[in-house]
Protein backbone atom coordinates (compact mmCIF):
# COMPACT_ATOMS: atom_id res chain seq x y z
CA UNK A 1 0.00 0.00 0.00
CA UNK A 2 1.22 3.46 -0.87
CA UNK A 3 2.21 5.55 2.13
CA UNK A 4 0.21 8.75 2.56
CA UNK A 5 2.02 12.05 2.31
CA UNK A 6 1.79 14.10 5.49
CA UNK A 7 1.12 17.78 4.84
CA UNK A 8 1.15 19.99 7.91
CA UNK A 9 -0.20 23.56 7.97
CA UNK A 10 1.63 25.70 10.52
CA UNK A 11 -0.41 28.89 10.84
CA UNK A 12 2.03 30.38 13.38
CA UNK A 13 0.32 33.52 14.86
CA UNK A 14 -2.28 33.78 12.09
CA UNK A 15 -4.98 34.68 11.26
CA UNK A 16 -5.74 37.65 13.50
CA UNK A 17 -9.40 36.86 14.12
CA UNK A 18 -11.52 33.81 14.88
CA UNK A 19 -13.94 34.33 11.95
CA UNK A 20 -10.99 34.27 9.55
CA UNK A 21 -9.65 31.15 11.24
CA UNK A 22 -13.02 29.42 10.84
CA UNK A 23 -13.07 30.12 7.10
CA UNK A 24 -9.50 28.94 6.63
CA UNK A 25 -10.08 25.78 8.65
CA UNK A 26 -13.26 24.95 6.76
CA UNK A 27 -11.61 25.40 3.37
CA UNK A 28 -8.52 23.37 4.22
CA UNK A 29 -10.67 20.62 5.74
CA UNK A 30 -12.87 20.47 2.68
CA UNK A 31 -9.86 20.21 0.38
CA UNK A 32 -8.02 17.65 2.51
CA UNK A 33 -11.06 15.44 3.05
CA UNK A 34 -11.27 14.63 -0.64
CA UNK A 35 -7.76 13.21 -0.87
CA UNK A 36 -7.00 9.60 -0.13
CA UNK A 37 -3.20 9.77 -0.48
CA UNK A 38 -2.63 12.71 1.85
CA UNK A 39 -2.90 13.11 5.61
CA UNK A 40 -3.47 16.79 6.30
CA UNK A 41 -2.77 18.30 9.73
CA UNK A 42 -3.83 21.84 10.60
CA UNK A 43 -1.97 23.58 13.44
CA UNK A 44 -3.83 26.75 14.45
CA UNK A 45 -2.66 29.06 17.26
CA UNK A 46 -3.66 27.92 20.79
CA UNK A 47 -6.68 30.27 21.22
CA UNK A 48 -8.46 28.57 18.29
CA UNK A 49 -7.69 24.97 19.22
CA UNK A 50 -10.72 24.58 21.48
CA UNK A 51 -12.97 25.90 18.73
CA UNK A 52 -11.76 23.23 16.33
CA UNK A 53 -11.60 20.46 18.94
CA UNK A 54 -12.71 17.09 17.58
CA UNK A 55 -13.55 18.69 14.24
CA UNK A 56 -10.87 16.69 12.50
CA UNK A 57 -11.59 13.75 10.26
CA UNK A 58 -9.42 10.72 9.54
CA UNK A 59 -7.93 12.60 6.60
CA UNK A 60 -7.65 16.02 8.23
CA UNK A 61 -6.35 16.12 11.78
CA UNK A 62 -5.85 18.87 14.33
CA UNK A 63 -2.32 19.77 15.40
CA UNK A 64 -0.69 22.11 17.92
CA UNK A 65 2.34 24.35 17.44
CA UNK A 66 3.94 23.75 20.82
CA UNK A 67 3.35 22.18 24.24
CA UNK A 68 4.80 22.08 27.74
CA UNK A 69 6.59 18.87 28.79
CA UNK A 70 4.52 18.12 31.88
CA UNK A 71 0.90 17.78 32.86
CA UNK A 72 -0.67 20.02 35.51
CA UNK A 73 2.58 21.71 36.46
CA UNK A 74 2.53 25.06 38.21
CA UNK A 75 3.68 27.01 35.12
CA UNK A 76 1.76 30.12 34.10
CA UNK A 77 0.95 30.45 30.43
CA UNK A 78 1.83 26.96 29.30
CA UNK A 79 -0.39 24.26 27.77
CA UNK A 80 -0.14 20.63 28.80
CA UNK A 81 0.04 17.49 26.66
CA UNK A 82 -3.09 16.05 28.27
CA UNK A 83 -5.06 19.23 27.49
CA UNK A 84 -4.10 18.92 23.84
CA UNK A 85 -4.96 15.22 23.71
CA UNK A 86 -8.32 15.98 25.30
CA UNK A 87 -9.14 18.39 22.45
CA UNK A 88 -8.50 15.68 19.88
CA UNK A 89 -5.08 16.97 18.84
CA UNK A 90 -3.14 14.23 17.04
CA UNK A 91 0.16 15.95 16.16
CA UNK A 92 2.28 18.49 18.04
CA UNK A 93 5.12 20.53 16.57
CA UNK A 94 8.08 20.59 18.95
CA UNK A 95 11.35 22.46 18.62
CA UNK A 96 10.36 24.72 15.75
CA UNK A 97 13.32 27.00 14.96
CA UNK A 98 11.24 30.01 15.97
CA UNK A 99 10.88 28.48 19.45
CA UNK A 100 14.51 27.41 19.56
CA UNK A 101 15.36 31.07 18.79
CA UNK A 102 13.50 31.98 22.00
CA UNK A 103 15.80 29.75 23.99
CA UNK A 104 14.45 26.23 23.60
CA UNK A 105 17.30 23.73 23.87
CA UNK A 106 17.62 20.21 22.46
CA UNK A 107 17.05 18.95 25.98
CA UNK A 108 13.71 20.76 26.28
CA UNK A 109 12.67 19.63 22.80
CA UNK A 110 13.42 16.02 23.76
CA UNK A 111 11.32 16.32 26.93
CA UNK A 112 8.42 17.75 24.93
CA UNK A 113 8.61 14.96 22.34
CA UNK A 114 8.57 12.29 25.05
CA UNK A 115 5.61 13.98 26.79
CA UNK A 116 3.65 14.17 23.52
CA UNK A 117 4.22 10.47 22.82
CA UNK A 118 3.13 9.59 26.33
CA UNK A 119 -0.28 11.13 25.63
CA UNK A 120 -0.66 9.12 22.44
CA UNK A 121 0.01 12.03 20.06
CA UNK A 122 2.69 12.32 17.38
CA UNK A 123 5.52 14.85 17.79
CA UNK A 124 6.66 16.74 14.69
CA UNK A 125 10.20 17.40 15.81
CA UNK A 126 11.95 20.18 13.91
CA UNK A 127 15.63 20.42 13.14
CA UNK A 128 17.54 22.63 10.71
CA UNK A 129 20.71 24.56 10.21
CA UNK A 130 21.01 28.37 10.23
CA UNK A 131 23.17 28.38 7.12
CA UNK A 132 24.85 26.02 4.69
CA UNK A 133 28.59 26.53 4.79
CA UNK A 134 30.74 25.21 1.95
CA UNK A 135 32.66 22.89 4.24
CA UNK A 136 29.50 21.06 5.17
CA UNK A 137 29.71 21.86 8.87
CA UNK A 138 25.90 22.07 8.88
CA UNK A 139 25.85 18.28 8.80
CA UNK A 140 27.42 18.35 12.25
CA UNK A 141 24.72 20.76 13.42
CA UNK A 142 21.98 18.46 12.18
CA UNK A 143 23.63 15.43 13.74
CA UNK A 144 23.89 17.15 17.12
CA UNK A 145 20.27 18.28 16.94
CA UNK A 146 19.14 14.74 16.13
CA UNK A 147 21.22 13.29 18.94
CA UNK A 148 20.07 15.85 21.51
CA UNK A 149 16.42 16.29 20.56
CA UNK A 150 15.61 12.59 20.30
CA UNK A 151 17.20 11.64 23.59
CA UNK A 152 14.86 9.56 25.69
CA UNK A 153 12.47 8.59 22.89
CA UNK A 154 12.00 4.83 22.96
CA UNK A 155 12.84 2.90 19.82
CA UNK A 156 9.37 1.42 19.84
CA UNK A 157 7.94 4.96 19.56
CA UNK A 158 9.90 5.88 16.44
CA UNK A 159 6.95 4.87 14.23
CA UNK A 160 4.95 7.67 15.80
CA UNK A 161 7.74 10.19 15.41
CA UNK A 162 7.82 12.75 12.61
CA UNK A 163 11.02 14.69 11.97
CA UNK A 164 10.79 17.93 10.02
CA UNK A 165 13.88 19.22 8.29
CA UNK A 166 13.48 23.00 8.20
CA UNK A 167 16.63 24.89 7.24
CA UNK A 168 16.32 28.34 8.83
CA UNK A 169 17.70 30.12 5.79
CA UNK A 170 14.82 28.84 3.67
CA UNK A 171 11.92 29.83 5.94
CA UNK A 172 9.45 32.57 5.02
CA UNK A 173 10.72 33.27 1.52
CA UNK A 174 9.48 32.15 -1.89
CA UNK A 175 9.70 28.88 -3.82
CA UNK A 176 12.91 29.85 -5.61
CA UNK A 177 14.67 30.38 -2.26
CA UNK A 178 13.66 26.97 -0.87
CA UNK A 179 16.17 24.19 -0.41
CA UNK A 180 16.62 22.41 -3.74
CA UNK A 181 15.04 18.95 -4.06
CA UNK A 182 18.42 17.26 -4.62
CA UNK A 183 19.77 18.89 -1.43
CA UNK A 184 16.67 17.84 0.48
CA UNK A 185 17.20 14.29 -0.75
CA UNK A 186 20.86 14.36 0.33
CA UNK A 187 19.87 15.69 3.76
CA UNK A 188 17.17 13.06 4.16
CA UNK A 189 19.73 10.34 3.43
CA UNK A 190 22.13 11.94 5.92
CA UNK A 191 19.43 12.03 8.59
CA UNK A 192 18.58 8.34 8.11
CA UNK A 193 22.29 7.48 8.22
CA UNK A 194 22.69 9.45 11.47
CA UNK A 195 19.72 7.60 12.95
CA UNK A 196 21.19 4.28 11.83
CA UNK A 197 24.48 5.10 13.56
CA UNK A 198 22.68 6.16 16.75
CA UNK A 199 20.09 3.37 16.82
CA UNK A 200 19.80 0.70 14.12
CA UNK A 201 18.68 0.57 10.50
CA UNK A 202 15.14 -0.55 11.23
CA UNK A 203 14.60 2.22 13.79
CA UNK A 204 16.15 4.72 11.38
CA UNK A 205 13.55 3.95 8.71
CA UNK A 206 10.58 4.30 11.07
CA UNK A 207 10.01 8.07 11.41
CA UNK A 208 8.42 10.08 8.62
CA UNK A 209 10.70 12.87 7.44
CA UNK A 210 9.16 16.14 6.25
CA UNK A 211 10.62 19.20 4.61
CA UNK A 212 9.63 22.77 5.48
CA UNK A 213 10.83 26.16 4.27
CA UNK A 214 9.18 28.17 1.47
CA UNK A 215 7.10 25.36 0.09
CA UNK A 216 4.57 26.80 -2.32
CA UNK A 217 2.37 25.44 -5.11
CA UNK A 218 5.24 25.76 -7.53
CA UNK A 219 7.72 23.46 -5.77
CA UNK A 220 5.39 21.06 -3.95
CA UNK A 221 5.57 18.20 -6.45
CA UNK A 222 9.33 18.46 -7.03
CA UNK A 223 10.14 18.46 -3.32
CA UNK A 224 7.91 15.46 -2.68
CA UNK A 225 9.10 13.41 -5.63
CA UNK A 226 12.76 14.39 -6.16
CA UNK A 227 13.32 15.43 -2.55
CA UNK A 228 12.27 12.00 -1.38
CA UNK A 229 10.51 13.23 1.75
CA UNK A 230 7.30 11.87 3.23
CA UNK A 231 5.59 15.23 3.46
CA UNK A 232 5.73 18.96 4.01
CA UNK A 233 5.55 21.48 6.82
CA UNK A 234 3.97 24.56 5.29
CA UNK A 235 4.06 28.06 6.78
CA UNK A 236 2.82 31.15 4.92
CA UNK A 237 1.16 29.30 2.05
CA UNK A 238 -1.06 27.39 4.46
CA UNK A 239 -2.80 30.75 5.07
CA UNK A 240 -3.77 31.03 1.41
CA UNK A 241 -6.73 28.62 1.20
CA UNK A 242 -6.68 28.41 -2.56
CA UNK A 243 -3.00 27.73 -2.94
CA UNK A 244 -2.90 25.38 0.04
CA UNK A 245 -5.75 23.34 -1.46
CA UNK A 246 -3.84 23.16 -4.73
CA UNK A 247 -0.73 22.00 -2.86
CA UNK A 248 -2.71 19.25 -1.15
CA UNK A 249 -4.07 18.09 -4.50
CA UNK A 250 -0.57 18.10 -5.95
CA UNK A 251 0.70 16.03 -3.02
CA UNK A 252 -2.10 13.56 -3.59
CA UNK A 253 -0.77 12.80 -7.08
CA UNK A 254 2.85 12.16 -6.07
CA UNK A 255 3.54 8.46 -5.73
P1 LIG B 1 7.29 29.04 5.36
O1 LIG B 1 6.52 27.98 4.61
O2 LIG B 1 6.54 30.30 5.52
O3 LIG B 1 8.68 29.19 4.83
O4 LIG B 1 7.45 28.49 6.86
C1 LIG B 1 8.05 27.29 7.08
C2 LIG B 1 7.81 26.96 8.50
O5 LIG B 1 8.45 27.52 9.39
C3 LIG B 1 6.77 25.98 8.80
O6 LIG B 1 6.91 25.49 10.09
Coordinates of C-alpha atoms and ligand atoms in Angstrom, one line a residue:
X1 CA 0.0 0.0 0.0
X2 CA 1.2 3.5 -0.9
X3 CA 2.2 5.6 2.1
X4 CA 0.2 8.8 2.6
X5 CA 2.0 12.0 2.3
X6 CA 1.8 14.1 5.5
X7 CA 1.1 17.8 4.8
X8 CA 1.1 20.0 7.9
X9 CA -0.2 23.6 8.0
X10 CA 1.6 25.7 10.5
X11 CA -0.4 28.9 10.8
X12 CA 2.0 30.4 13.4
X13 CA 0.3 33.5 14.9
X14 CA -2.3 33.8 12.1
X15 CA -5.0 34.7 11.3
X16 CA -5.7 37.7 13.5
X17 CA -9.4 36.9 14.1
X18 CA -11.5 33.8 14.9
X19 CA -13.9 34.3 11.9
X20 CA -11.0 34.3 9.5
X21 CA -9.7 31.2 11.2
X22 CA -13.0 29.4 10.8
X23 CA -13.1 30.1 7.1
X24 CA -9.5 28.9 6.6
X25 CA -10.1 25.8 8.7
X26 CA -13.3 24.9 6.8
X27 CA -11.6 25.4 3.4
X28 CA -8.5 23.4 4.2
X29 CA -10.7 20.6 5.7
X30 CA -12.9 20.5 2.7
X31 CA -9.9 20.2 0.4
X32 CA -8.0 17.6 2.5
X33 CA -11.1 15.4 3.0
X34 CA -11.3 14.6 -0.6
X35 CA -7.8 13.2 -0.9
X36 CA -7.0 9.6 -0.1
X37 CA -3.2 9.8 -0.5
X38 CA -2.6 12.7 1.9
X39 CA -2.9 13.1 5.6
X40 CA -3.5 16.8 6.3
X41 CA -2.8 18.3 9.7
X42 CA -3.8 21.8 10.6
X43 CA -2.0 23.6 13.4
X44 CA -3.8 26.7 14.5
X45 CA -2.7 29.1 17.3
X46 CA -3.7 27.9 20.8
X47 CA -6.7 30.3 21.2
X48 CA -8.5 28.6 18.3
X49 CA -7.7 25.0 19.2
X50 CA -10.7 24.6 21.5
X51 CA -13.0 25.9 18.7
X52 CA -11.8 23.2 16.3
X53 CA -11.6 20.5 18.9
X54 CA -12.7 17.1 17.6
X55 CA -13.5 18.7 14.2
X56 CA -10.9 16.7 12.5
X57 CA -11.6 13.8 10.3
X58 CA -9.4 10.7 9.5
X59 CA -7.9 12.6 6.6
X60 CA -7.7 16.0 8.2
X61 CA -6.4 16.1 11.8
X62 CA -5.9 18.9 14.3
X63 CA -2.3 19.8 15.4
X64 CA -0.7 22.1 17.9
X65 CA 2.3 24.4 17.4
X66 CA 3.9 23.8 20.8
X67 CA 3.3 22.2 24.2
X68 CA 4.8 22.1 27.7
X69 CA 6.6 18.9 28.8
X70 CA 4.5 18.1 31.9
X71 CA 0.9 17.8 32.9
X72 CA -0.7 20.0 35.5
X73 CA 2.6 21.7 36.5
X74 CA 2.5 25.1 38.2
X75 CA 3.7 27.0 35.1
X76 CA 1.8 30.1 34.1
X77 CA 1.0 30.5 30.4
X78 CA 1.8 27.0 29.3
X79 CA -0.4 24.3 27.8
X80 CA -0.1 20.6 28.8
X81 CA 0.0 17.5 26.7
X82 CA -3.1 16.1 28.3
X83 CA -5.1 19.2 27.5
X84 CA -4.1 18.9 23.8
X85 CA -5.0 15.2 23.7
X86 CA -8.3 16.0 25.3
X87 CA -9.1 18.4 22.4
X88 CA -8.5 15.7 19.9
X89 CA -5.1 17.0 18.8
X90 CA -3.1 14.2 17.0
X91 CA 0.2 16.0 16.2
X92 CA 2.3 18.5 18.0
X93 CA 5.1 20.5 16.6
X94 CA 8.1 20.6 19.0
X95 CA 11.4 22.5 18.6
X96 CA 10.4 24.7 15.8
X97 CA 13.3 27.0 15.0
X98 CA 11.2 30.0 16.0
X99 CA 10.9 28.5 19.5
X100 CA 14.5 27.4 19.6
X101 CA 15.4 31.1 18.8
X102 CA 13.5 32.0 22.0
X103 CA 15.8 29.8 24.0
X104 CA 14.4 26.2 23.6
X105 CA 17.3 23.7 23.9
X106 CA 17.6 20.2 22.5
X107 CA 17.0 18.9 26.0
X108 CA 13.7 20.8 26.3
X109 CA 12.7 19.6 22.8
X110 CA 13.4 16.0 23.8
X111 CA 11.3 16.3 26.9
X112 CA 8.4 17.8 24.9
X113 CA 8.6 15.0 22.3
X114 CA 8.6 12.3 25.0
X115 CA 5.6 14.0 26.8
X116 CA 3.7 14.2 23.5
X117 CA 4.2 10.5 22.8
X118 CA 3.1 9.6 26.3
X119 CA -0.3 11.1 25.6
X120 CA -0.7 9.1 22.4
X121 CA 0.0 12.0 20.1
X122 CA 2.7 12.3 17.4
X123 CA 5.5 14.8 17.8
X124 CA 6.7 16.7 14.7
X125 CA 10.2 17.4 15.8
X126 CA 12.0 20.2 13.9
X127 CA 15.6 20.4 13.1
X128 CA 17.5 22.6 10.7
X129 CA 20.7 24.6 10.2
X130 CA 21.0 28.4 10.2
X131 CA 23.2 28.4 7.1
X132 CA 24.8 26.0 4.7
X133 CA 28.6 26.5 4.8
X134 CA 30.7 25.2 1.9
X135 CA 32.7 22.9 4.2
X136 CA 29.5 21.1 5.2
X137 CA 29.7 21.9 8.9
X138 CA 25.9 22.1 8.9
X139 CA 25.8 18.3 8.8
X140 CA 27.4 18.4 12.2
X141 CA 24.7 20.8 13.4
X142 CA 22.0 18.5 12.2
X143 CA 23.6 15.4 13.7
X144 CA 23.9 17.1 17.1
X145 CA 20.3 18.3 16.9
X146 CA 19.1 14.7 16.1
X147 CA 21.2 13.3 18.9
X148 CA 20.1 15.8 21.5
X149 CA 16.4 16.3 20.6
X150 CA 15.6 12.6 20.3
X151 CA 17.2 11.6 23.6
X152 CA 14.9 9.6 25.7
X153 CA 12.5 8.6 22.9
X154 CA 12.0 4.8 23.0
X155 CA 12.8 2.9 19.8
X156 CA 9.4 1.4 19.8
X157 CA 7.9 5.0 19.6
X158 CA 9.9 5.9 16.4
X159 CA 7.0 4.9 14.2
X160 CA 5.0 7.7 15.8
X161 CA 7.7 10.2 15.4
X162 CA 7.8 12.8 12.6
X163 CA 11.0 14.7 12.0
X164 CA 10.8 17.9 10.0
X165 CA 13.9 19.2 8.3
X166 CA 13.5 23.0 8.2
X167 CA 16.6 24.9 7.2
X168 CA 16.3 28.3 8.8
X169 CA 17.7 30.1 5.8
X170 CA 14.8 28.8 3.7
X171 CA 11.9 29.8 5.9
X172 CA 9.5 32.6 5.0
X173 CA 10.7 33.3 1.5
X174 CA 9.5 32.1 -1.9
X175 CA 9.7 28.9 -3.8
X176 CA 12.9 29.8 -5.6
X177 CA 14.7 30.4 -2.3
X178 CA 13.7 27.0 -0.9
X179 CA 16.2 24.2 -0.4
X180 CA 16.6 22.4 -3.7
X181 CA 15.0 19.0 -4.1
X182 CA 18.4 17.3 -4.6
X183 CA 19.8 18.9 -1.4
X184 CA 16.7 17.8 0.5
X185 CA 17.2 14.3 -0.8
X186 CA 20.9 14.4 0.3
X187 CA 19.9 15.7 3.8
X188 CA 17.2 13.1 4.2
X189 CA 19.7 10.3 3.4
X190 CA 22.1 11.9 5.9
X191 CA 19.4 12.0 8.6
X192 CA 18.6 8.3 8.1
X193 CA 22.3 7.5 8.2
X194 CA 22.7 9.4 11.5
X195 CA 19.7 7.6 12.9
X196 CA 21.2 4.3 11.8
X197 CA 24.5 5.1 13.6
X198 CA 22.7 6.2 16.8
X199 CA 20.1 3.4 16.8
X200 CA 19.8 0.7 14.1
X201 CA 18.7 0.6 10.5
X202 CA 15.1 -0.6 11.2
X203 CA 14.6 2.2 13.8
X204 CA 16.1 4.7 11.4
X205 CA 13.5 4.0 8.7
X206 CA 10.6 4.3 11.1
X207 CA 10.0 8.1 11.4
X208 CA 8.4 10.1 8.6
X209 CA 10.7 12.9 7.4
X210 CA 9.2 16.1 6.2
X211 CA 10.6 19.2 4.6
X212 CA 9.6 22.8 5.5
X213 CA 10.8 26.2 4.3
X214 CA 9.2 28.2 1.5
X215 CA 7.1 25.4 0.1
X216 CA 4.6 26.8 -2.3
X217 CA 2.4 25.4 -5.1
X218 CA 5.2 25.8 -7.5
X219 CA 7.7 23.5 -5.8
X220 CA 5.4 21.1 -3.9
X221 CA 5.6 18.2 -6.5
X222 CA 9.3 18.5 -7.0
X223 CA 10.1 18.5 -3.3
X224 CA 7.9 15.5 -2.7
X225 CA 9.1 13.4 -5.6
X226 CA 12.8 14.4 -6.2
X227 CA 13.3 15.4 -2.5
X228 CA 12.3 12.0 -1.4
X229 CA 10.5 13.2 1.8
X230 CA 7.3 11.9 3.2
X231 CA 5.6 15.2 3.5
X232 CA 5.7 19.0 4.0
X233 CA 5.5 21.5 6.8
X234 CA 4.0 24.6 5.3
X235 CA 4.1 28.1 6.8
X236 CA 2.8 31.1 4.9
X237 CA 1.2 29.3 2.0
X238 CA -1.1 27.4 4.5
X239 CA -2.8 30.7 5.1
X240 CA -3.8 31.0 1.4
X241 CA -6.7 28.6 1.2
X242 CA -6.7 28.4 -2.6
X243 CA -3.0 27.7 -2.9
X244 CA -2.9 25.4 0.0
X245 CA -5.8 23.3 -1.5
X246 CA -3.8 23.2 -4.7
X247 CA -0.7 22.0 -2.9
X248 CA -2.7 19.2 -1.1
X249 CA -4.1 18.1 -4.5
X250 CA -0.6 18.1 -5.9
X251 CA 0.7 16.0 -3.0
X252 CA -2.1 13.6 -3.6
X253 CA -0.8 12.8 -7.1
X254 CA 2.9 12.2 -6.1
X255 CA 3.5 8.5 -5.7
Ligands
LIG1 P1 7.3 29.0 5.4 O1 6.5 28.0 4.6 O2 6.5 30.3 5.5 O3 8.7 29.2 4.8 O4 7.4 28.5 6.9 C1 8.0 27.3 7.1 C2 7.8 27.0 8.5 O5 8.4 27.5 9.4 C3 6.8 26.0 8.8 O6 6.9 25.5 10.1

